[in-house]
Amino acid sequence: MNIIWKIARAELRNLFYSPIAWLVIVSFYVVIAAVFTLSLDVLTRLQDVTLEVRPGWTGFSMGITRLTMSAQCMQVMNLLYLFIPLLTMGIINREISNGTIKLLYSSPVRSVDIVIGKFLALVVLNTVMLLSLLLFFATSWFAVQFPEIKWHLSMLLGLFLLLNTYAAIGIFLSSLTNYQIVAAVLTFAAFFLLSFIGSWWQQYDFFRDISFALTIAGKAENMIMGLITSRDIFYFILLIILFLGFTVIRLKSTQSTISKASLFARYTGLLVVVTLLGYCTSRSGYIGYLDVTKGQNNTITAPMQEVLKELDGSPVEVTLYTNLFGRGVAEGLPQSRNAYLWGFWEKYKRFYPNISFEYVYYYDIKENDSSLFRRYPGKTIEEIKDVFGELLNIRTSIFRAPEEVRQMIDLSQEDLGTVMEVSYKGKKELMRTFGETDIWPHERSVAGTLKRLTRKEDVRVAYVSGNYERNPYGSYNRDYFVHLNDKGNRAAGINAGFDTDTISILNNEIPAGINLLVIADPKSEYSEAEQERITRYLQEGGNAMLLGEPGKQHILNPLIKSLSIYLEQGTVVTPNAHEMPHILSSKVTSRGAAMSDEWAFWHSRKYKTPVEERVKLVGATTLATMDSTSFRIDTILMERSGENIWLKNGKLVVDSAAPVFAAGDLRKDLYVMAISLSRNINGKEQRIVVAGDGDLFSNERFSSNGSGFSFYSWLLYNQYPLYPNRPDDGDNKFTIKNDSAKMIQYILLYTVPVLLLLTSIILLVRRKRK
């Protein structure tokens, strides 16, 4: 061990008495200083200006680490390959060129000692380089509130392992040639190869698996993003061992005559051993994970983890269907499989590893769709398949014919796009992709699919039909298709895990087993039989949502009379210069915010801030209660009194002069637009919501509905949809002003580099004099 340390000290003297090493250190520091201090100056100036305008501002929407520092570390990581070849290009061949390698061989020094000693010297130098980055992190610990110290240390770990891996590669390549420039070029080429091999020839299964195991891309990135995995750590360690081992074999081959076959066997044997170890340490289910971010940014949320716990350990099989002519084909092809497996599924396999994957590639077009044939006139579908295969650089032999796939599964209702079929204990459900940049489903959709597989009964929301109510399958502005049954909308109820259907109760009883009955803005009166069936359903404890509209109060009031509430006559108006008088933004009460974990409501409860979310209503009436009731009644949407708001009676003309308060109109202290009712009956809690506006969930207005799925969530006992909320980043505000940031910038960007430069000059001059 003493010999190793002596070699390391000697190599360090050579490095620190070399102008190249100091050039690398100073250049590396200046690059980091420029990136760090410039963003510090910009963000603190932005914060100062914002605080002048908004004194109550609580900070950036994203943490400082996530906003800038992780991106800065990515930039630094991408520059490392420029510096390391300059340090390693002469570390071995310098000994050969100077003839000192013979002295080492003639002394009781092993090749292993030489290699490890020189590697340790580079480890020390790499540590010195990273101390500059630690200096900037330490500065942020004092300049940012609640800094992500563990995350910063994870970044340092990732860069430290990457630097040392580069060093090990550089040492080996330096031993292959006597020329330092050639060694540097070879090192650059090796770094390039390891960085980009993971993106080449990914359409071939064998090469894709090998290249993913070898590529260095993505390994350090995980640590920079705050996720430390045993797979990545073992990857770097094994790669270091591999190249240091290659160097030892190379040096031994120059000491004595070794046959080419024996030399090949040694290289191959070491490569096989390291590859097997790499395979064993990267198997799903045997990977350790440590998410060091305070908000667990790289981990699925706790509600999603609870959904996975509902699986009992039985195999989950996922079959990905990819249509050559369909949506999402690029993401579904073999070229993108690693991104699919490791980018999308890994976070779920971390908590439930018993997931297997199958792939079905096919080509098909929708029935009566001639657009493809018009684009390629005179070609058959098979010929068009070959054209697409050439464009996408993929073998067309892997794609199955339409007839074959149609016998396996009916995807006509899925627009023939990329879709996953998830199987569990004999049950099968589809999990959809979406026409966005990130096509893969988010936690809400994944949870919805898995809940369908684990629950004993389907969750059914029934919409009463037959009296011109809002249609959950209609595409008109007034209908409810978008938020319930639009398969291309990742937030829709069908993707969140509950099903919607329409029922007619004119001649039929309300079916048993429905979870929620919805009566949405009927335009004609219900018959006595229908009213009796609805009333009986409510009296027996069924959950319901009833939505009315101004001018139709007489239709809904007979149904809700038994609940001791009623819709008042008239329309709430708020004349203003910017919007029609019947359009208003209603305030969500604290009770309304407690109904669900919609992000704005969850955030308000968690951080004890006022509920600022408002719900846009278009033509709403108010509700009132009668004297006695067995229900607990809570106001969930309301607006307070004012000079410019009242309940307008009679016909309201919205596209003419603004209405004025007239005889018959009514001003109130409180305008209640929606209420919730609850009581315990038949051993369960009954929940009902009544609102004076049917446009809350319309296709046109749902996107501006600040309450989102809050009503549905509460009425379904907060089981659907899943809300994967995450806490705010704590490091979202600076504790210093821009003046202090400028002073820090002056010291770190100008003063420290000058001191480093002077130190290097003094050392080099003194060395030369000696």
Coordinates of C-alpha atoms in Angstrom, one line a residue, residues 180-646:
Q180 CA -0.1 11.9 -26.0
I181 CA -2.1 13.6 -28.8
V182 CA -3.2 10.2 -30.1
A183 CA -4.2 9.1 -26.6
A184 CA -6.2 12.3 -26.1
V185 CA -8.1 11.7 -29.5
L186 CA -8.8 8.1 -28.5
T187 CA -10.1 9.2 -25.2
F188 CA -12.4 11.8 -26.8
A189 CA -13.6 9.0 -29.2
A190 CA -14.2 6.6 -26.3
F191 CA -16.3 9.2 -24.4
F192 CA -18.3 9.9 -27.5
L193 CA -18.9 6.2 -28.1
L194 CA -20.0 5.6 -24.5
S195 CA -22.3 8.6 -24.5
F196 CA -24.1 7.9 -27.8
I197 CA -24.0 4.1 -28.2
G198 CA -27.3 4.0 -26.4
S199 CA -29.0 5.8 -29.4
W200 CA -27.6 3.7 -32.2
W201 CA -29.3 0.7 -33.9
Q202 CA -31.9 0.5 -31.2
Q203 CA -34.3 -1.3 -33.6
Y204 CA -32.3 -4.5 -33.0
D205 CA -33.1 -6.3 -29.7
F206 CA -29.6 -7.7 -29.0
F207 CA -27.7 -4.5 -29.7
R208 CA -30.3 -2.4 -27.8
D209 CA -29.8 -4.5 -24.6
I210 CA -26.0 -4.4 -24.9
S211 CA -25.8 -0.7 -25.7
F212 CA -28.1 0.2 -22.8
A213 CA -25.8 -1.8 -20.4
L214 CA -22.7 -0.1 -21.8
T215 CA -23.9 3.5 -22.4
I216 CA -22.9 6.1 -19.9
A217 CA -25.8 8.4 -20.8
G218 CA -28.4 8.7 -18.2
K219 CA -26.4 7.2 -15.3
A220 CA -25.1 10.4 -13.8
E221 CA -28.2 12.2 -14.8
N222 CA -30.2 10.3 -12.2
M223 CA -28.0 11.4 -9.4
I224 CA -28.0 15.0 -10.7
M225 CA -31.8 14.8 -10.5
G226 CA -31.6 13.5 -6.9
L227 CA -32.1 9.8 -7.4
I228 CA -29.3 7.5 -6.3
T229 CA -29.7 3.9 -7.4
S230 CA -27.4 0.9 -6.7
R231 CA -27.6 0.1 -10.5
D232 CA -25.9 3.4 -11.4
I233 CA -23.3 3.2 -8.6
F234 CA -22.3 -0.4 -9.6
Y235 CA -22.2 0.7 -13.2
F236 CA -19.6 3.3 -12.5
I237 CA -17.6 1.1 -10.1
L238 CA -17.6 -1.8 -12.6
L239 CA -16.6 0.4 -15.5
I240 CA -13.7 1.8 -13.5
I241 CA -12.6 -1.8 -12.6
L242 CA -13.0 -2.9 -16.2
F243 CA -10.7 -0.2 -17.7
L244 CA -8.2 -0.3 -14.8
G245 CA -8.1 -4.1 -15.3
F246 CA -7.6 -3.6 -19.0
T247 CA -4.7 -1.3 -18.2
V248 CA -3.1 -3.8 -15.9
I249 CA -3.4 -6.5 -18.6
R250 CA -1.9 -4.1 -21.1
L251 CA 1.1 -3.2 -18.9
K252 CA 1.7 -6.9 -18.2
S253 CA 1.7 -7.7 -21.9
T254 CA 4.6 -5.2 -22.4
Q255 CA 6.6 -6.8 -19.6
S256 CA 6.6 -10.3 -20.9
T257 CA 5.8 -12.1 -24.1
I258 CA 2.1 -13.2 -24.0
S259 CA 0.4 -15.0 -26.9
K260 CA -2.4 -13.2 -28.7
A261 CA -4.8 -15.9 -27.7
S262 CA -3.9 -15.7 -24.0
L263 CA -4.1 -11.9 -24.2
F264 CA -7.6 -12.1 -25.9
A265 CA -8.7 -14.5 -23.2
R266 CA -7.7 -12.2 -20.4
Y267 CA -9.5 -9.2 -21.9
T268 CA -12.6 -11.3 -22.7
G269 CA -12.6 -13.0 -19.3
L270 CA -12.6 -9.6 -17.5
L271 CA -15.2 -8.2 -19.8
V272 CA -17.5 -11.2 -19.3
V273 CA -17.1 -11.1 -15.5
V274 CA -17.9 -7.3 -15.3
T275 CA -20.8 -7.7 -17.7
L276 CA -22.3 -10.5 -15.6
L277 CA -21.9 -8.4 -12.5
G278 CA -23.5 -5.5 -14.3
Y279 CA -26.5 -7.7 -15.3
C280 CA -27.0 -9.0 -11.8
T281 CA -26.9 -5.5 -10.3
S282 CA -29.3 -4.1 -12.8
R283 CA -32.1 -6.7 -12.5
S284 CA -35.5 -5.3 -11.7
G285 CA -36.4 -6.1 -8.1
Y286 CA -32.7 -6.1 -7.0
I287 CA -32.1 -2.4 -7.4
G288 CA -31.8 -0.1 -4.4
Y289 CA -33.3 3.4 -4.7
L290 CA -32.6 6.5 -2.6
D291 CA -34.6 9.7 -3.6
V292 CA -32.7 12.4 -1.7
T293 CA -35.0 15.3 -2.8
K294 CA -37.2 16.7 0.0
G295 CA -40.3 16.4 -2.1
Q296 CA -39.5 12.9 -3.4
N297 CA -39.6 14.3 -6.9
N298 CA -38.3 11.0 -8.5
T299 CA -40.7 8.7 -6.6
I300 CA -44.4 8.0 -7.3
T301 CA -46.7 9.7 -4.8
A302 CA -48.0 8.0 -1.7
P303 CA -51.5 7.5 -3.1
M304 CA -50.0 5.8 -6.1
Q305 CA -48.0 3.5 -3.9
E306 CA -51.1 2.6 -2.0
V307 CA -52.8 1.6 -5.3
L308 CA -49.8 -0.7 -6.0
K309 CA -50.1 -2.3 -2.6
E310 CA -53.6 -3.5 -3.6
L311 CA -51.9 -5.9 -6.0
D312 CA -51.2 -9.1 -4.2
G313 CA -47.9 -10.0 -5.8
S314 CA -49.4 -11.9 -8.8
P315 CA -47.9 -11.2 -12.2
V316 CA -49.0 -8.1 -14.1
E317 CA -48.6 -8.5 -17.8
V318 CA -48.4 -5.4 -20.1
T319 CA -48.8 -5.8 -23.8
L320 CA -48.0 -2.7 -25.9
Y321 CA -49.9 -2.5 -29.2
T322 CA -48.2 -0.2 -31.7
N323 CA -49.9 0.7 -35.0
L324 CA -47.4 1.7 -37.8
F325 CA -50.0 4.2 -39.0
G326 CA -51.3 5.3 -35.6
R327 CA -50.7 7.9 -33.0
G328 CA -47.6 7.5 -30.9
V329 CA -45.9 5.1 -33.2
A330 CA -42.4 6.6 -32.6
E331 CA -42.7 6.1 -28.9
G332 CA -43.9 2.5 -29.3
L333 CA -41.3 1.2 -31.8
P334 CA -38.3 -0.9 -30.6
Q335 CA -36.0 2.1 -31.0
S336 CA -37.8 3.7 -28.0
R337 CA -38.2 0.6 -25.9
N338 CA -35.6 1.5 -23.3
A339 CA -37.3 4.9 -22.8
Y340 CA -40.6 3.0 -22.4
L341 CA -39.3 0.5 -19.9
W342 CA -36.9 2.7 -17.9
G343 CA -38.3 6.1 -18.4
F344 CA -42.0 5.3 -17.9
W345 CA -42.3 1.9 -16.1
E346 CA -39.3 1.9 -13.8
K347 CA -40.8 4.1 -11.2
Y348 CA -43.7 1.7 -10.9
K349 CA -41.6 -1.5 -11.0
R350 CA -39.5 0.0 -8.1
F351 CA -42.5 -0.8 -5.9
Y352 CA -44.0 -3.7 -7.8
P353 CA -41.3 -5.6 -9.7
N354 CA -43.5 -8.5 -10.9
I355 CA -44.4 -6.8 -14.2
S356 CA -43.6 -8.4 -17.5
F357 CA -43.9 -6.9 -21.0
E358 CA -45.0 -8.0 -24.4
Y359 CA -45.0 -6.2 -27.7
V360 CA -47.4 -6.4 -30.7
Y361 CA -46.6 -4.4 -33.8
Y362 CA -49.2 -4.1 -36.5
Y363 CA -50.5 -1.9 -39.3
D364 CA -54.1 -1.0 -39.7
I365 CA -56.4 1.9 -40.7
K366 CA -59.8 2.9 -39.4
E367 CA -62.8 1.6 -41.3
N368 CA -63.8 3.9 -44.3
D369 CA -60.6 6.0 -43.8
S370 CA -59.1 6.7 -47.2
S371 CA -56.7 9.5 -46.2
L372 CA -53.7 7.2 -46.3
F373 CA -54.6 6.0 -49.8
R374 CA -55.1 9.6 -51.0
R375 CA -51.6 10.5 -49.7
Y376 CA -50.1 7.5 -51.5
P377 CA -52.2 7.0 -54.6
G378 CA -52.0 3.7 -56.4
K379 CA -50.4 1.9 -53.5
T380 CA -51.8 -1.0 -51.4
I381 CA -51.8 -1.0 -47.6
E382 CA -48.8 -3.4 -47.7
E383 CA -46.9 -1.1 -50.0
I384 CA -47.6 1.9 -47.8
K385 CA -46.4 -0.2 -44.8
D386 CA -43.0 -0.6 -46.6
V387 CA -42.8 3.1 -47.2
F388 CA -43.4 3.8 -43.5
G389 CA -40.9 1.2 -42.5
E390 CA -38.3 2.9 -44.6
L391 CA -39.1 6.3 -43.2
L392 CA -38.9 5.1 -39.7
N393 CA -35.9 2.8 -40.3
I394 CA -37.6 -0.3 -39.0
R395 CA -38.0 -3.8 -40.3
T396 CA -41.5 -4.2 -41.6
S397 CA -41.4 -7.9 -41.0
I398 CA -42.2 -7.4 -37.3
F399 CA -45.6 -5.8 -38.1
R400 CA -48.7 -8.1 -38.1
A401 CA -51.4 -7.8 -40.7
P402 CA -54.8 -6.2 -39.7
E403 CA -56.7 -9.4 -39.8
E404 CA -54.3 -11.1 -37.4
V405 CA -54.5 -8.4 -34.8
R406 CA -58.2 -8.0 -35.0
Q407 CA -58.5 -11.6 -34.0
M408 CA -56.4 -10.9 -30.9
I409 CA -58.0 -7.6 -29.7
D410 CA -60.5 -5.0 -30.9
L411 CA -58.7 -1.6 -31.0
S412 CA -61.2 0.2 -33.2
Q413 CA -62.6 2.1 -30.3
E414 CA -59.1 3.3 -29.3
D415 CA -58.5 5.1 -32.6
L416 CA -55.9 2.4 -33.5
G417 CA -53.3 4.3 -31.6
T418 CA -50.5 3.1 -29.3
V419 CA -52.2 1.5 -26.3
M420 CA -51.3 -0.9 -23.5
E421 CA -53.3 -3.9 -22.4
V422 CA -52.7 -4.6 -18.7
S423 CA -53.6 -8.1 -17.5
Y424 CA -53.8 -9.2 -13.8
K425 CA -55.3 -12.5 -12.5
G426 CA -57.4 -13.1 -15.6
K427 CA -58.7 -9.5 -15.9
K428 CA -57.7 -7.2 -18.7
E429 CA -57.9 -3.4 -19.0
L430 CA -56.6 -0.9 -21.6
M431 CA -54.3 1.9 -20.5
R432 CA -54.2 4.6 -23.1
T433 CA -51.6 7.0 -24.5
F434 CA -52.3 10.6 -25.3
G435 CA -51.6 12.9 -28.2
E436 CA -49.2 15.2 -26.4
T437 CA -45.4 15.6 -26.2
D438 CA -45.4 13.1 -23.3
I439 CA -47.7 10.4 -24.6
W440 CA -47.5 8.1 -21.6
P441 CA -50.2 8.1 -19.0
H442 CA -49.6 9.9 -15.7
E443 CA -50.2 8.5 -12.2
R444 CA -53.9 9.3 -12.3
S445 CA -54.5 7.1 -15.4
V446 CA -52.2 4.3 -14.2
A447 CA -54.0 4.2 -10.9
G448 CA -57.4 4.2 -12.6
T449 CA -56.4 1.2 -14.7
L450 CA -54.9 -0.8 -11.8
K451 CA -57.9 -0.1 -9.7
R452 CA -60.2 -1.5 -12.4
L453 CA -58.1 -4.7 -12.1
T454 CA -58.1 -5.0 -8.3
R455 CA -61.6 -4.0 -7.4
K456 CA -64.5 -6.5 -7.1
E457 CA -67.1 -4.3 -8.7
D458 CA -67.0 -1.5 -11.3
V459 CA -67.6 2.0 -10.2
R460 CA -70.7 3.3 -12.2
V461 CA -71.9 6.8 -12.6
A462 CA -75.4 6.9 -14.1
Y463 CA -76.7 9.9 -15.9
V464 CA -80.5 10.1 -16.1
S465 CA -81.7 10.6 -19.7
G466 CA -85.0 11.1 -21.5
N467 CA -85.8 14.7 -20.6
Y468 CA -83.1 16.5 -22.7
E469 CA -80.5 16.4 -19.9
R470 CA -76.8 17.0 -20.6
N471 CA -75.3 14.1 -22.5
P472 CA -72.1 12.4 -21.2
Y473 CA -71.5 11.2 -24.7
G474 CA -72.4 14.4 -26.6
S475 CA -69.9 16.6 -28.3
Y476 CA -72.0 19.8 -28.2
N477 CA -70.8 22.6 -26.0
R478 CA -73.4 22.0 -23.4
D479 CA -72.7 18.3 -23.1
Y480 CA -70.3 16.5 -20.8
F481 CA -68.3 14.2 -23.1
V482 CA -64.9 15.8 -22.6
H483 CA -64.5 15.4 -18.9
L484 CA -66.2 12.0 -18.7
N485 CA -65.7 9.9 -21.8
D486 CA -63.1 11.5 -24.0
K487 CA -60.5 8.8 -24.2
G488 CA -57.9 11.3 -25.5
N489 CA -58.2 13.4 -22.4
R490 CA -55.9 12.1 -19.8
A491 CA -58.0 13.7 -17.0
A492 CA -61.3 12.2 -18.2
G493 CA -63.3 10.0 -15.8
I494 CA -63.0 6.9 -18.1
N495 CA -59.2 7.2 -17.7
A496 CA -59.4 7.9 -14.0
G497 CA -61.1 4.6 -13.3
F498 CA -64.9 5.2 -13.2
D499 CA -67.4 4.4 -15.9
T500 CA -70.3 6.6 -17.1
D501 CA -73.6 5.5 -18.6
T502 CA -77.0 6.9 -19.3
I503 CA -80.2 5.4 -17.9
S504 CA -83.9 5.9 -18.7
I505 CA -86.2 5.7 -15.7
L506 CA -89.5 6.3 -17.5
N507 CA -90.4 2.7 -17.4
N508 CA -87.6 1.2 -15.4
E509 CA -86.4 1.4 -11.9
I510 CA -83.0 2.9 -11.1
P511 CA -80.5 0.0 -11.3
A512 CA -79.1 -1.3 -8.1
G513 CA -75.4 -1.1 -7.6
I514 CA -74.8 2.3 -9.2
N515 CA -72.4 4.5 -7.2
L516 CA -73.7 7.9 -8.3
L517 CA -76.8 9.2 -9.9
V518 CA -76.6 12.4 -11.9
I519 CA -79.4 14.6 -13.0
A520 CA -77.9 17.3 -15.2
D521 CA -80.1 20.2 -16.3
P522 CA -83.3 18.5 -17.6
K523 CA -85.3 20.6 -20.0
S524 CA -88.7 18.9 -19.5
E525 CA -90.6 17.9 -16.4
Y526 CA -90.3 14.3 -15.1
S527 CA -93.4 12.1 -14.9
E528 CA -94.8 11.2 -11.5
A529 CA -93.3 7.7 -11.9
E530 CA -89.9 9.2 -12.6
Q531 CA -90.1 11.6 -9.7
E532 CA -91.1 8.8 -7.4
R533 CA -88.2 6.6 -8.5
I534 CA -85.7 9.4 -8.0
T535 CA -87.2 10.4 -4.6
R536 CA -87.1 6.8 -3.5
Y537 CA -83.5 6.5 -4.5
L538 CA -82.6 9.5 -2.5
Q539 CA -84.6 8.4 0.5
E540 CA -82.9 5.0 0.5
G541 CA -79.4 6.7 0.8
G542 CA -78.1 6.8 -2.8
N543 CA -75.5 9.4 -3.7
A544 CA -76.5 11.9 -6.3
M545 CA -75.6 15.1 -8.1
L546 CA -78.4 17.4 -9.3
L547 CA -77.6 20.4 -11.5
G548 CA -80.2 23.0 -12.4
E549 CA -80.4 26.1 -14.5
P550 CA -82.3 29.4 -14.3
G551 CA -85.7 29.2 -15.9
K552 CA -86.0 25.4 -15.1
Q553 CA -86.2 25.6 -11.3
H554 CA -89.7 24.1 -11.5
I555 CA -88.3 20.9 -13.1
L556 CA -85.7 20.2 -10.4
N557 CA -87.5 21.5 -7.3
P558 CA -90.0 18.6 -7.0
L559 CA -87.0 16.2 -6.9
I560 CA -85.1 18.0 -4.2
K561 CA -88.0 19.0 -2.1
S562 CA -87.5 15.9 0.1
L563 CA -84.0 17.2 0.8
S564 CA -85.4 20.4 2.3
I565 CA -83.8 22.6 -0.3
Y566 CA -85.0 24.4 -3.4
L567 CA -83.7 26.5 -6.3
E568 CA -84.8 30.1 -6.1
Q569 CA -86.4 31.9 -9.0
G570 CA -84.2 34.2 -11.1
T571 CA -80.6 34.5 -12.4
V572 CA -77.6 35.8 -10.6
V573 CA -76.3 38.8 -12.5
T574 CA -73.1 40.9 -12.0
P575 CA -73.0 43.6 -14.7
N576 CA -69.5 44.6 -15.7
A577 CA -67.6 46.0 -18.6
H578 CA -65.6 42.9 -19.4
E579 CA -68.1 40.0 -19.4
M580 CA -71.8 39.3 -20.0
P581 CA -73.8 39.9 -16.9
H582 CA -74.8 36.3 -16.2
I583 CA -71.2 35.1 -16.2
L584 CA -69.5 35.3 -12.8
S585 CA -66.7 33.7 -10.8
S586 CA -68.0 32.0 -7.7
K587 CA -65.9 31.6 -4.6
V588 CA -65.1 28.1 -3.3
T589 CA -65.8 27.9 0.4
S590 CA -63.5 26.2 2.9
R591 CA -66.0 23.4 3.1
G592 CA -66.0 23.1 -0.7
A593 CA -62.2 23.0 -0.7
A594 CA -62.3 20.2 1.9
M595 CA -64.3 17.9 -0.5
S596 CA -61.3 16.7 -2.5
D597 CA -57.6 16.8 -3.1
E598 CA -57.8 19.0 -6.2
W599 CA -54.4 20.6 -6.2
A600 CA -55.5 24.1 -5.3
F601 CA -57.6 22.8 -2.4
W602 CA -55.0 20.4 -1.2
H603 CA -52.3 23.1 -1.4
S604 CA -54.5 25.5 0.6
R605 CA -55.1 23.0 3.4
K606 CA -51.4 21.8 3.6
Y607 CA -49.9 25.3 3.7
K608 CA -52.8 27.0 5.5
T609 CA -53.3 29.6 2.9
P610 CA -56.7 31.2 1.8
V611 CA -58.6 29.4 -0.9
E612 CA -58.2 31.6 -4.0
E613 CA -59.7 29.2 -6.5
R614 CA -62.9 30.4 -8.2
V615 CA -65.4 28.6 -10.4
K616 CA -66.8 30.3 -13.5
L617 CA -70.6 30.0 -13.7
V618 CA -72.6 30.8 -16.8
G619 CA -76.2 31.6 -15.9
A620 CA -76.7 30.4 -12.3
T621 CA -79.4 30.5 -9.8
T622 CA -79.2 30.3 -6.0
L623 CA -80.3 27.7 -3.5
A624 CA -82.1 28.0 -0.3
T625 CA -82.9 25.7 2.6
M626 CA -86.2 24.9 4.4
D627 CA -86.6 24.8 8.1
S628 CA -85.8 21.2 9.1
T629 CA -83.8 18.5 7.6
S630 CA -81.9 15.3 8.6
F631 CA -79.0 16.3 6.4
R632 CA -75.9 18.3 7.2
I633 CA -75.9 21.1 4.6
D634 CA -72.8 23.0 3.7
T635 CA -72.3 25.8 1.2
I636 CA -69.6 24.9 -1.3
L637 CA -70.0 27.7 -3.9
M638 CA -71.1 31.2 -3.0
E639 CA -70.7 34.9 -3.6
R640 CA -71.2 37.7 -1.1
S641 CA -73.5 40.6 -1.4
G642 CA -72.6 43.8 -3.1
E643 CA -74.0 46.7 -5.0
N644 CA -73.2 45.0 -8.4
I645 CA -74.8 41.6 -7.8
W646 CA -78.4 40.6 -7.4

